[in-house]
Coordinates of C-alpha atoms in Angstrom, one line a residue:
Chain C
M8 CA -68.7 -33.4 12.7
T9 CA -69.1 -34.6 9.1
L10 CA -67.6 -37.4 7.2
L11 CA -67.7 -36.1 3.7
A12 CA -64.6 -35.0 2.0
H13 CA -64.0 -31.3 2.0
G14 CA -66.1 -31.0 5.2
I15 CA -68.9 -29.5 3.2
G16 CA -71.5 -30.9 0.9
A17 CA -74.4 -33.2 1.9
R18 CA -75.0 -35.0 -1.3
G19 CA -72.8 -37.4 -3.3
D20 CA -73.1 -38.3 -6.9
L21 CA -74.7 -41.6 -7.9
P22 CA -72.3 -44.2 -9.3
L23 CA -72.0 -44.4 -13.0
S24 CA -73.5 -47.5 -14.5
V25 CA -71.4 -50.3 -15.7
G26 CA -72.9 -49.7 -19.2
T27 CA -71.7 -46.2 -19.3
L28 CA -68.3 -47.4 -18.1
A29 CA -68.0 -49.9 -20.9
V30 CA -69.0 -47.4 -23.6
V31 CA -66.7 -44.6 -22.4
A32 CA -63.8 -47.0 -21.8
G33 CA -64.3 -48.5 -25.3
V34 CA -64.4 -45.1 -27.0
A35 CA -61.3 -44.1 -25.1
V36 CA -59.2 -47.0 -26.1
F37 CA -60.4 -46.9 -29.7
V38 CA -59.8 -43.2 -30.1
S39 CA -56.3 -43.5 -28.5
F40 CA -55.0 -45.9 -31.0
A41 CA -56.9 -44.4 -34.0
A42 CA -55.4 -41.0 -33.2
L43 CA -51.9 -42.5 -33.2
L44 CA -52.4 -44.3 -36.5
T45 CA -54.2 -41.6 -38.4
G46 CA -52.6 -38.7 -36.6
W47 CA -50.8 -35.9 -38.2
K48 CA -47.0 -36.2 -38.8
E49 CA -46.0 -32.6 -38.1
P50 CA -46.6 -30.6 -34.9
R51 CA -49.4 -28.2 -35.5
F52 CA -50.5 -26.6 -32.2
A53 CA -47.5 -24.4 -31.5
A54 CA -48.1 -22.5 -34.8
I55 CA -51.7 -21.8 -34.1
A56 CA -51.5 -21.4 -30.3
K57 CA -51.0 -17.7 -30.5
G58 CA -54.6 -17.2 -31.8
R59 CA -55.8 -13.9 -33.1
S60 CA -56.7 -10.7 -31.4
V61 CA -60.4 -9.9 -31.7
F62 CA -60.7 -7.0 -29.3
S63 CA -58.3 -4.6 -27.7
V64 CA -58.7 -1.9 -25.1
S65 CA -56.6 1.1 -24.1
P66 CA -54.3 0.7 -21.1
G67 CA -56.6 3.0 -19.1
V68 CA -59.7 0.9 -19.7
A69 CA -57.6 -2.3 -18.8
I70 CA -56.5 -0.7 -15.5
S71 CA -60.1 0.3 -14.7
V72 CA -61.5 -3.2 -15.4
T73 CA -58.8 -5.0 -13.5
G74 CA -59.1 -2.4 -10.7
I75 CA -62.8 -3.4 -10.3
T76 CA -62.3 -7.1 -10.7
R77 CA -59.3 -7.2 -8.3
T78 CA -61.2 -5.2 -5.7
V79 CA -63.9 -7.9 -5.9
G80 CA -61.1 -10.5 -5.6
A81 CA -59.7 -8.6 -2.5
L82 CA -63.2 -8.6 -1.0
A83 CA -63.6 -12.3 -1.6
V84 CA -60.2 -13.1 0.1
G85 CA -60.9 -10.6 2.8
V86 CA -64.4 -11.9 3.7
S87 CA -63.0 -15.5 3.7
L88 CA -60.2 -14.5 6.2
W89 CA -62.5 -12.4 8.4
S90 CA -65.0 -15.2 8.6
A91 CA -62.3 -17.8 9.3
L92 CA -61.0 -15.6 12.1
F93 CA -64.2 -14.2 13.7
V94 CA -67.4 -15.9 12.6
E95 CA -68.8 -18.9 14.4
D96 CA -67.2 -22.2 13.6
S97 CA -70.0 -23.8 11.5
T98 CA -70.3 -24.7 7.8
V99 CA -73.8 -23.1 7.8
E100 CA -72.9 -19.8 9.6
N101 CA -69.4 -19.4 8.3
I102 CA -68.8 -18.7 4.6
A103 CA -65.1 -19.4 4.7
P104 CA -65.3 -23.2 4.0
R105 CA -67.4 -22.7 0.9
M106 CA -65.4 -19.7 -0.3
V107 CA -62.2 -21.8 -0.1
Y108 CA -63.4 -25.2 -1.2
V109 CA -66.1 -24.2 -3.7
L110 CA -65.2 -20.7 -5.0
F111 CA -61.4 -20.6 -5.0
W112 CA -60.8 -24.3 -5.5
I113 CA -63.6 -25.4 -7.9
V114 CA -65.5 -22.5 -9.5
I115 CA -62.6 -20.3 -10.4
P116 CA -60.3 -23.0 -11.8
L117 CA -63.1 -24.8 -13.7
S118 CA -64.6 -21.5 -15.0
S119 CA -61.1 -20.6 -16.2
V120 CA -61.2 -23.7 -18.5
V121 CA -64.0 -21.9 -20.4
F122 CA -63.4 -18.2 -19.9
G123 CA -59.6 -18.0 -19.7
D124 CA -57.5 -17.2 -16.6
L125 CA -60.0 -15.7 -14.2
W126 CA -57.6 -15.7 -11.2
R127 CA -55.2 -13.4 -13.1
L128 CA -58.2 -11.1 -13.5
F129 CA -59.4 -11.2 -9.9
S130 CA -56.2 -11.8 -7.9
P131 CA -55.7 -9.1 -5.4
F132 CA -52.0 -10.0 -5.2
E133 CA -51.7 -8.7 -8.8
V134 CA -52.6 -5.3 -7.3
I135 CA -49.7 -5.5 -4.8
A136 CA -47.4 -6.5 -7.7
S137 CA -48.5 -3.4 -9.7
L138 CA -48.2 -1.0 -6.9
T139 CA -44.7 -2.1 -5.9
K140 CA -43.5 -2.3 -9.5
R141 CA -41.5 1.0 -9.3
F142 CA -39.6 -0.1 -6.3
R143 CA -38.3 -3.4 -7.7
H144 CA -35.0 -3.7 -9.4
A145 CA -35.5 -3.6 -13.1
G146 CA -32.9 -6.4 -13.5
P147 CA -33.7 -9.5 -15.5
V148 CA -35.8 -12.1 -13.7
S149 CA -33.6 -15.0 -12.8
K150 CA -34.3 -18.3 -14.3
Q151 CA -34.3 -19.8 -10.8
S152 CA -37.7 -18.3 -10.2
G153 CA -39.2 -20.3 -13.0
S154 CA -39.5 -23.5 -11.0
L155 CA -43.1 -24.6 -10.1
Y156 CA -42.0 -26.9 -7.3
G157 CA -43.0 -24.4 -4.7
A158 CA -46.5 -24.2 -6.1
A159 CA -46.7 -28.0 -6.3
F160 CA -45.7 -28.2 -2.6
F161 CA -48.4 -25.7 -1.5
L162 CA -51.0 -27.5 -3.7
L163 CA -50.1 -30.8 -2.0
L164 CA -50.5 -29.1 1.4
F165 CA -53.9 -27.7 0.4
L166 CA -55.1 -31.1 -0.8
W167 CA -53.9 -32.6 2.4
L168 CA -56.0 -30.1 4.4
E169 CA -59.0 -30.7 2.2
L170 CA -58.9 -34.5 1.9
S171 CA -56.8 -35.9 4.7
F172 CA -57.1 -33.6 7.7
H173 CA -60.0 -34.6 9.9
R174 CA -61.5 -31.1 10.2
P175 CA -61.0 -29.5 6.8
A176 CA -63.9 -27.1 7.2
G177 CA -62.9 -25.9 10.7
R178 CA -62.3 -22.2 10.9
T179 CA -58.9 -22.5 12.6
P180 CA -57.3 -24.7 9.9
L181 CA -58.9 -22.5 7.2
A182 CA -57.6 -19.3 8.9
I183 CA -54.1 -20.7 9.1
M184 CA -54.2 -21.8 5.4
L185 CA -55.5 -18.4 4.3
I186 CA -52.9 -16.5 6.3
V187 CA -50.1 -18.6 4.9
W188 CA -51.4 -18.2 1.4
I189 CA -52.0 -14.4 1.7
G190 CA -48.6 -13.9 3.4
W191 CA -46.7 -16.1 0.8
C192 CA -48.3 -14.4 -2.2
S193 CA -48.0 -10.8 -0.8
Q194 CA -44.3 -11.0 0.0
G195 CA -43.7 -12.7 -3.4
A196 CA -45.7 -10.1 -5.2
V197 CA -43.6 -7.3 -3.6
R198 CA -40.3 -9.1 -4.3
G199 CA -41.0 -10.7 -7.7
G200 CA -44.1 -9.0 -9.1
T201 CA -46.5 -10.6 -11.5
T202 CA -43.9 -13.1 -12.9
W203 CA -43.4 -14.5 -9.4
L204 CA -47.1 -14.8 -8.8
G205 CA -47.6 -16.7 -12.1
N206 CA -45.0 -19.3 -10.9
N207 CA -45.6 -19.4 -7.2
D208 CA -49.2 -18.6 -6.2
P209 CA -50.6 -22.1 -6.2
L210 CA -54.0 -20.9 -7.4
A211 CA -52.5 -18.7 -10.1
V212 CA -50.4 -21.7 -11.4
L213 CA -53.4 -23.9 -11.4
T214 CA -55.7 -21.5 -13.2
R215 CA -52.9 -20.5 -15.7
L216 CA -52.5 -24.2 -16.6
L217 CA -56.2 -25.0 -16.8
S218 CA -57.0 -21.8 -18.8
S219 CA -54.6 -22.8 -21.5
V220 CA -57.3 -25.2 -22.6
S221 CA -59.7 -22.3 -23.1
C222 CA -60.5 -20.6 -26.4
L223 CA -60.0 -17.2 -24.7
T224 CA -56.9 -15.5 -23.4
V225 CA -55.8 -12.0 -22.7
R226 CA -52.5 -10.7 -23.9
A227 CA -51.3 -7.1 -23.5
N228 CA -54.8 -5.6 -23.2
E229 CA -56.0 -7.7 -26.1
L230 CA -58.6 -10.4 -26.0
V231 CA -57.3 -13.3 -28.0
V232 CA -59.3 -16.1 -29.5
R233 CA -57.8 -19.5 -30.4
R234 CA -58.9 -23.1 -30.9
P235 CA -59.6 -25.1 -27.8
I236 CA -56.6 -27.0 -26.2
V237 CA -54.1 -25.6 -28.7
G238 CA -53.0 -23.1 -26.0
L239 CA -51.4 -26.0 -24.2
A240 CA -48.6 -25.9 -26.8
D241 CA -47.9 -22.4 -25.6
V242 CA -47.4 -23.3 -22.0
P243 CA -43.7 -22.8 -21.1
T244 CA -42.0 -26.0 -20.1
Q245 CA -40.9 -25.2 -16.6
R246 CA -39.3 -27.4 -13.9
G247 CA -42.0 -28.7 -11.7
L248 CA -44.8 -28.5 -14.3
A249 CA -45.2 -32.2 -14.1
A250 CA -45.2 -32.1 -10.3
V251 CA -48.1 -29.5 -10.3
V252 CA -50.3 -31.6 -12.6
L253 CA -49.5 -34.9 -10.9
V254 CA -50.2 -33.6 -7.4
V255 CA -53.6 -32.2 -8.4
L256 CA -54.4 -35.4 -10.4
G257 CA -53.4 -37.5 -7.4
G258 CA -55.5 -35.5 -5.0
T259 CA -58.5 -35.7 -7.3
S260 CA -58.1 -39.5 -7.6
F261 CA -57.8 -39.9 -3.9
D262 CA -61.0 -37.8 -3.5
G263 CA -62.7 -40.4 -5.7
L264 CA -61.1 -43.3 -3.8
S265 CA -62.2 -41.9 -0.5
R266 CA -65.9 -42.0 -1.6
T267 CA -65.8 -45.7 -2.3
D268 CA -67.5 -48.1 0.1
W269 CA -64.1 -49.8 0.6
W270 CA -62.4 -46.6 1.8
T271 CA -65.3 -45.4 4.0
S272 CA -65.4 -48.8 5.7
L273 CA -61.7 -48.7 6.2
I274 CA -61.8 -45.3 8.0
S275 CA -65.1 -46.0 9.7
G276 CA -64.6 -45.6 13.5
K277 CA -61.2 -44.0 13.1
M278 CA -61.5 -40.6 14.6
E279 CA -59.5 -37.4 14.8
W280 CA -55.8 -37.8 14.1
T281 CA -56.0 -41.5 13.5
R282 CA -58.3 -40.7 10.6
T283 CA -56.0 -37.9 9.4
L284 CA -53.1 -40.4 9.5
V285 CA -55.0 -43.1 7.4
N286 CA -56.2 -40.4 4.9
T287 CA -52.7 -39.0 4.7
L288 CA -51.3 -42.4 3.8
G289 CA -54.0 -42.8 1.3
L290 CA -53.4 -39.4 -0.4
L291 CA -49.7 -40.0 -0.5
F292 CA -50.1 -43.5 -1.9
V293 CA -52.5 -42.5 -4.6
T294 CA -50.3 -39.5 -5.6
A295 CA -47.2 -41.7 -5.6
L296 CA -49.0 -44.2 -7.8
I297 CA -50.0 -41.5 -10.3
I298 CA -46.5 -40.1 -10.3
S299 CA -45.0 -43.6 -10.8
L300 CA -47.3 -44.3 -13.7
F301 CA -46.5 -41.0 -15.4
L302 CA -42.7 -41.2 -14.8
G303 CA -42.6 -44.8 -15.8
A304 CA -44.3 -44.1 -19.1
V305 CA -42.5 -40.9 -19.9
R306 CA -39.0 -42.3 -19.0
L307 CA -39.7 -45.4 -21.1
M308 CA -40.6 -43.0 -24.0
Q309 CA -37.5 -41.0 -23.4
R310 CA -35.3 -44.1 -23.4
K311 CA -36.8 -45.4 -26.6
D312 CA -36.1 -42.0 -28.2
E313 CA -32.6 -41.8 -26.8
N314 CA -33.6 -38.3 -25.7
E315 CA -31.4 -36.4 -23.2
D316 CA -33.7 -33.4 -22.5
P317 CA -33.5 -32.9 -18.7
M318 CA -37.1 -31.4 -18.8
F319 CA -38.6 -34.2 -20.9
E320 CA -41.3 -35.1 -18.4
D321 CA -42.3 -31.5 -17.7
G322 CA -42.8 -31.1 -21.5
F323 CA -45.2 -34.0 -21.6
A324 CA -47.1 -32.9 -18.5
I325 CA -49.3 -30.7 -20.7
S326 CA -51.0 -33.8 -22.1
L327 CA -52.3 -34.5 -18.6
V328 CA -53.9 -31.1 -18.3
P329 CA -57.0 -32.0 -20.3
V330 CA -57.2 -35.2 -18.3
L331 CA -57.1 -33.2 -15.1
V332 CA -59.9 -30.9 -16.5
G333 CA -62.0 -34.1 -17.2
Y334 CA -61.3 -35.4 -13.7
G335 CA -62.2 -32.0 -12.2
I336 CA -65.5 -31.8 -14.1
A337 CA -66.4 -35.4 -13.3
H338 CA -65.8 -35.0 -9.6
Y339 CA -66.8 -31.4 -8.9
F340 CA -69.5 -30.4 -11.4
S341 CA -72.4 -31.3 -9.1
M342 CA -70.6 -29.9 -6.1
A343 CA -70.1 -26.6 -7.9
V344 CA -73.8 -26.5 -8.9
F345 CA -75.2 -27.4 -5.5
E346 CA -72.7 -25.9 -3.1
G347 CA -72.4 -22.9 -5.4
Q348 CA -76.1 -22.2 -4.6
F349 CA -75.3 -22.5 -0.9
L350 CA -72.5 -20.0 -1.3
L351 CA -74.9 -17.6 -2.9
I352 CA -77.3 -18.0 0.0
Q353 CA -74.4 -17.4 2.5
A354 CA -73.1 -14.5 0.5
S355 CA -76.2 -12.4 1.4
D356 CA -75.2 -12.6 5.0
P357 CA -71.5 -13.4 5.1
F358 CA -70.9 -12.5 8.7
G359 CA -74.1 -13.9 10.2
L360 CA -75.4 -10.4 11.1
G361 CA -78.8 -10.8 9.6
W362 CA -78.0 -9.0 6.4
D363 CA -79.7 -9.9 3.1
L364 CA -77.3 -8.3 0.5
F365 CA -78.5 -10.1 -2.5
G366 CA -82.0 -11.1 -1.4
T367 CA -80.9 -14.8 -1.3
R368 CA -80.6 -15.3 2.5
T369 CA -83.8 -17.4 2.9
D370 CA -83.4 -19.4 -0.4
Y371 CA -82.9 -23.1 -0.4
V372 CA -80.5 -25.2 -2.3
N373 CA -82.4 -26.7 -5.2
Y374 CA -81.1 -30.2 -5.6
R375 CA -83.1 -30.8 -8.7
I376 CA -81.7 -27.9 -10.8
V377 CA -79.8 -30.6 -12.7
S378 CA -80.9 -34.2 -12.9
S379 CA -78.9 -37.2 -12.0
T380 CA -78.9 -38.2 -15.6
T381 CA -77.4 -34.8 -16.6
I382 CA -74.8 -35.2 -13.9
A383 CA -73.8 -38.7 -15.1
A384 CA -73.7 -37.4 -18.7
V385 CA -71.5 -34.5 -17.8
Q386 CA -69.2 -36.9 -15.8
A387 CA -68.8 -39.3 -18.7
S388 CA -68.4 -36.6 -21.3
G389 CA -65.8 -34.8 -19.1
I390 CA -63.7 -37.9 -18.7
I391 CA -63.9 -38.9 -22.4
A392 CA -63.3 -35.4 -23.8
G393 CA -60.4 -35.0 -21.4
H394 CA -58.9 -38.3 -22.5
I395 CA -59.2 -37.5 -26.2
A396 CA -57.7 -34.0 -25.8
G397 CA -54.9 -35.5 -23.7
V398 CA -54.1 -38.0 -26.5
V399 CA -54.2 -35.3 -29.1
V400 CA -52.0 -32.9 -27.2
G401 CA -49.6 -35.6 -26.2
H402 CA -49.3 -36.7 -29.9
D403 CA -48.6 -33.1 -30.9
R404 CA -46.0 -32.6 -28.1
A405 CA -44.4 -35.9 -29.1
L406 CA -43.9 -34.7 -32.7
E407 CA -42.5 -31.5 -31.3
S408 CA -40.0 -33.0 -28.8
L409 CA -39.2 -36.6 -29.9
K410 CA -36.0 -36.9 -32.0
K411 CA -37.5 -39.9 -33.9
R412 CA -40.9 -38.5 -34.6
E413 CA -41.8 -41.1 -37.2
N414 CA -41.4 -43.8 -34.6
L415 CA -45.0 -44.2 -33.5
A416 CA -44.1 -47.1 -31.1
A417 CA -42.2 -44.5 -29.0
Q418 CA -45.6 -42.9 -28.3
L419 CA -47.2 -46.1 -27.0
P420 CA -46.2 -45.6 -23.4
L421 CA -47.9 -42.2 -23.3
V422 CA -51.1 -43.6 -24.9
A423 CA -51.1 -46.5 -22.4
L424 CA -50.6 -44.0 -19.5
L425 CA -53.6 -42.0 -20.6
V426 CA -55.8 -45.1 -21.0
A427 CA -54.7 -46.2 -17.5
L428 CA -55.6 -42.9 -16.0
T429 CA -58.9 -42.8 -17.7
M430 CA -59.7 -46.3 -16.5
I431 CA -58.8 -45.4 -12.9
A432 CA -61.1 -42.3 -13.1
L433 CA -64.0 -44.4 -14.5
L434 CA -63.6 -47.2 -12.0
L435 CA -63.7 -44.7 -9.1
L436 CA -66.8 -43.1 -10.5
V437 CA -68.5 -46.6 -10.9
E438 CA -67.6 -47.4 -7.3
A439 CA -68.7 -44.1 -5.9
Chain O
M1 CA -95.7 -52.8 21.2
K2 CA -92.2 -51.6 21.1
M3 CA -90.9 -48.2 21.9
M4 CA -89.3 -46.5 18.9
L5 CA -88.4 -43.0 18.2
V6 CA -89.8 -42.0 14.8
V7 CA -88.5 -39.1 12.8
A8 CA -90.5 -38.5 9.7
L9 CA -90.3 -36.2 6.8
L10 CA -93.2 -37.4 4.8
A11 CA -93.8 -34.3 2.8
A12 CA -91.1 -32.2 1.3
C13 CA -90.8 -28.5 2.3
S14 CA -93.9 -26.6 1.7
G15 CA -94.4 -23.9 -0.9
N16 CA -93.9 -23.8 -4.7
N17 CA -91.0 -26.2 -4.5
S18 CA -90.5 -28.0 -7.8
G19 CA -87.2 -28.9 -6.5
S20 CA -86.2 -27.9 -3.0
G21 CA -86.1 -30.9 -0.8
G22 CA -83.7 -29.9 1.9
L23 CA -80.7 -27.9 2.7
G24 CA -77.0 -28.7 2.8
D25 CA -75.0 -29.9 5.7
K26 CA -76.3 -28.6 9.0
S27 CA -74.4 -30.9 11.3
E28 CA -72.3 -28.1 12.8
E29 CA -75.4 -26.1 13.3
S30 CA -77.1 -28.8 15.3
E31 CA -74.1 -29.1 17.5
S32 CA -74.0 -25.4 18.4
G33 CA -77.8 -25.2 18.7
H34 CA -77.7 -21.9 16.8
S35 CA -79.2 -21.1 13.5
H36 CA -80.6 -18.2 11.6
S37 CA -82.2 -18.2 8.2
H38 CA -81.8 -21.9 7.5
E39 CA -83.7 -23.2 10.5
H40 CA -87.0 -23.7 8.8
A41 CA -85.5 -26.3 6.6
A42 CA -85.1 -28.6 9.6
G43 CA -88.6 -27.6 10.7
A44 CA -90.0 -30.0 8.1
A45 CA -88.7 -32.9 10.2
H46 CA -90.8 -34.0 13.1
S47 CA -89.4 -35.9 16.0
L48 CA -92.0 -38.0 17.8
N49 CA -91.4 -40.1 20.8
I50 CA -94.4 -42.4 20.7
P51 CA -95.3 -46.0 21.4
F52 CA -95.0 -47.4 17.9
D53 CA -96.1 -50.6 16.5
S54 CA -93.4 -51.7 14.1
E55 CA -95.9 -53.7 12.2
L56 CA -97.6 -50.6 10.9
I57 CA -94.7 -49.3 8.9
D58 CA -92.8 -51.8 6.7
V59 CA -89.3 -51.1 7.9
K60 CA -87.2 -52.9 5.3
N61 CA -83.9 -51.6 6.4
S62 CA -82.4 -52.0 9.8
V63 CA -78.9 -51.4 11.1
Q64 CA -77.4 -52.4 14.4
I65 CA -74.6 -50.7 16.1
I66 CA -72.7 -52.8 18.6
E67 CA -69.9 -51.4 20.7
G68 CA -69.3 -48.5 18.4
K69 CA -69.2 -50.6 15.2
V70 CA -71.8 -51.1 12.5
A71 CA -72.8 -54.7 12.3
G72 CA -71.7 -56.0 8.9
G73 CA -69.9 -52.8 8.1
V74 CA -71.2 -49.5 6.6
Q75 CA -74.6 -50.3 5.0
R76 CA -75.9 -49.2 1.7
V77 CA -79.6 -48.5 1.5
R78 CA -81.1 -48.2 -2.0
A79 CA -84.3 -46.5 -2.8
E80 CA -86.2 -45.2 -5.8
L81 CA -87.0 -41.5 -6.2
G82 CA -90.4 -40.8 -4.6
E83 CA -90.4 -43.9 -2.5
V84 CA -91.0 -43.7 1.3
V85 CA -87.9 -45.0 3.0
A86 CA -88.0 -46.4 6.5
L87 CA -84.7 -47.3 8.2
A88 CA -84.4 -48.5 11.8
V89 CA -81.2 -48.1 13.7
D90 CA -80.4 -49.9 17.0
S91 CA -77.5 -49.0 19.2
D92 CA -76.2 -50.2 22.5
S93 CA -75.3 -46.6 23.5
A94 CA -77.2 -43.3 23.4
E95 CA -76.5 -41.4 20.2
I96 CA -77.8 -38.9 17.7
L97 CA -78.5 -40.1 14.3
H98 CA -78.2 -37.7 11.4
L99 CA -79.2 -38.2 7.7
H100 CA -77.3 -35.6 5.7
G101 CA -78.9 -33.7 2.8
Y102 CA -82.4 -34.4 4.1
D103 CA -81.2 -33.2 7.5
L104 CA -83.1 -35.6 9.6
V105 CA -82.0 -36.0 13.2
A106 CA -83.1 -38.7 15.7
T107 CA -82.0 -39.7 19.1
I108 CA -81.2 -43.3 19.9
E109 CA -81.3 -44.8 23.4
P110 CA -80.2 -48.3 24.2
G111 CA -83.2 -50.5 23.7
I112 CA -85.1 -47.9 21.8
S113 CA -84.6 -47.9 18.0
A114 CA -84.6 -44.8 16.0
V115 CA -86.6 -45.0 12.8
L116 CA -86.0 -42.6 10.0
V117 CA -89.0 -42.3 7.7
F118 CA -88.7 -40.0 4.8
E119 CA -89.8 -39.5 1.2
A120 CA -86.8 -40.0 -1.2
S121 CA -87.2 -36.6 -2.9
I122 CA -83.6 -35.8 -3.7
P123 CA -81.5 -38.1 -5.9
G124 CA -77.9 -38.8 -5.0
I125 CA -75.9 -40.5 -2.2
F126 CA -76.5 -39.3 1.4
E127 CA -74.7 -40.4 4.5
I128 CA -76.2 -41.4 7.8
E129 CA -73.9 -40.9 10.7
L130 CA -73.8 -41.0 14.5
E131 CA -73.3 -37.4 15.3
N132 CA -71.3 -37.7 18.5
A133 CA -69.1 -40.6 17.5
G134 CA -68.8 -39.4 13.9
L135 CA -69.4 -43.0 12.8
L136 CA -70.7 -43.6 9.3
V137 CA -73.7 -45.9 9.6
A138 CA -75.0 -46.1 6.1
K139 CA -75.1 -44.5 2.7
V140 CA -78.5 -44.0 1.2
E141 CA -78.5 -44.2 -2.5
I142 CA -81.5 -42.7 -4.1
R143 CA -82.0 -42.9 -7.9

């Protein structure tokens, strides 16, 4: 039995100092308004979002490379499922909890921010999509399949399992989650191919969004280089885009809240399903709060602009993607570093059979590989960089989609929203 | 003289460890009683059931658990890196006390306090819980 969120991880980050809070908050507010006043008057990102190709490979090489990476991906998913089904129910013996909560949920999405969409490269479901391609109707993909609400729903379910359910690292809940995920993606890959996966595999949707911040992307066997964050302007505005971003932002915020003394005292002594109930209410409340803040700000902006675009809010959701990256780094950087080491130790003997595949079986987690000062610096920089990028991307999108683009006052609700989200993130880190 | 159960981790794990202080969460492991490669991490902790004069160690932090609740709510224990931390826990029911991260385990009996003594070698926040009840007792903040 363990009380920590995720069910794994023995160490929590130290609270940020009030001094750091003041500096970061001050910079955030200043930059927000300075960007608005001195910002450019024409949208810029869409024009440069395509980037330039620096490297291209033949289709044969591309197939070989993805063949290898997706086999590795299939092994990772397969080992997780096998362990969840058959290996002892323990976070030390069983690799499934760390595969799911560290590798799939933190390492792959956060690495995609730097290296581009890694799940596209490793997803075994893409193999199913390729192999069944010839059997699918060549008809046009219907617009209906372009909604991201399904992915948002599954992301919410996943976050509930991770943050609200009282036994997130138990092998039975993990096995059920993995079976549902594998089943959902496999049938969809057969029916709708790679397009369906990009819109419905929750992990694929998340990494696709996060990787649009990256300087690197792959397009038709070409490695494309572009400036950071401009790729967000190239993210298609789909129904449910805002829902995906808000659900993950809400979950990350609740994760922060659940580490405060206030919340741990609140759930102290509440066991099993009572605990699940309280944490479910907490997760839903925080998510609802984030959604209301976002919708309130964006609808106000829409009204000021007399804009009737039915997908107005989904268009502005991209400005929250850098904020989400910042939240993700601030909350999960240390967990990726420390629990990632544990994952490497476990990977040597994934089934508890006494193997030592990588010679790491008897290693220890080195808790001093990064200092607390470094962690705090990464947290503060993640939040501030995410905030600045969010303001810049939001400004660019406003110039693109607002009818009265010279009206800077119309952008104020968005700036206020971003400032509010950054303050919430910082306060939760100070109260950790 | 008062009976106390002392669990001490005065030296970090042996070897050329510039950094290794302990291992991750081993709570499930201790429940199942089964372990493989990671067991030597817990081997650094010694559980002693000895008559113990509380005057000898300056126990600055003490927590009382009454009827399944922590008196005064979840406690926060603060310590500097390198400091030797001593924390006494009293409970009116038998329990197992577990400090995560450092992986120290001590048994508590009614009337016999458990004292956790360890060198604060890993910075961060670590939770101390009652293993059976799953009750969070304290958060140890080491900086």
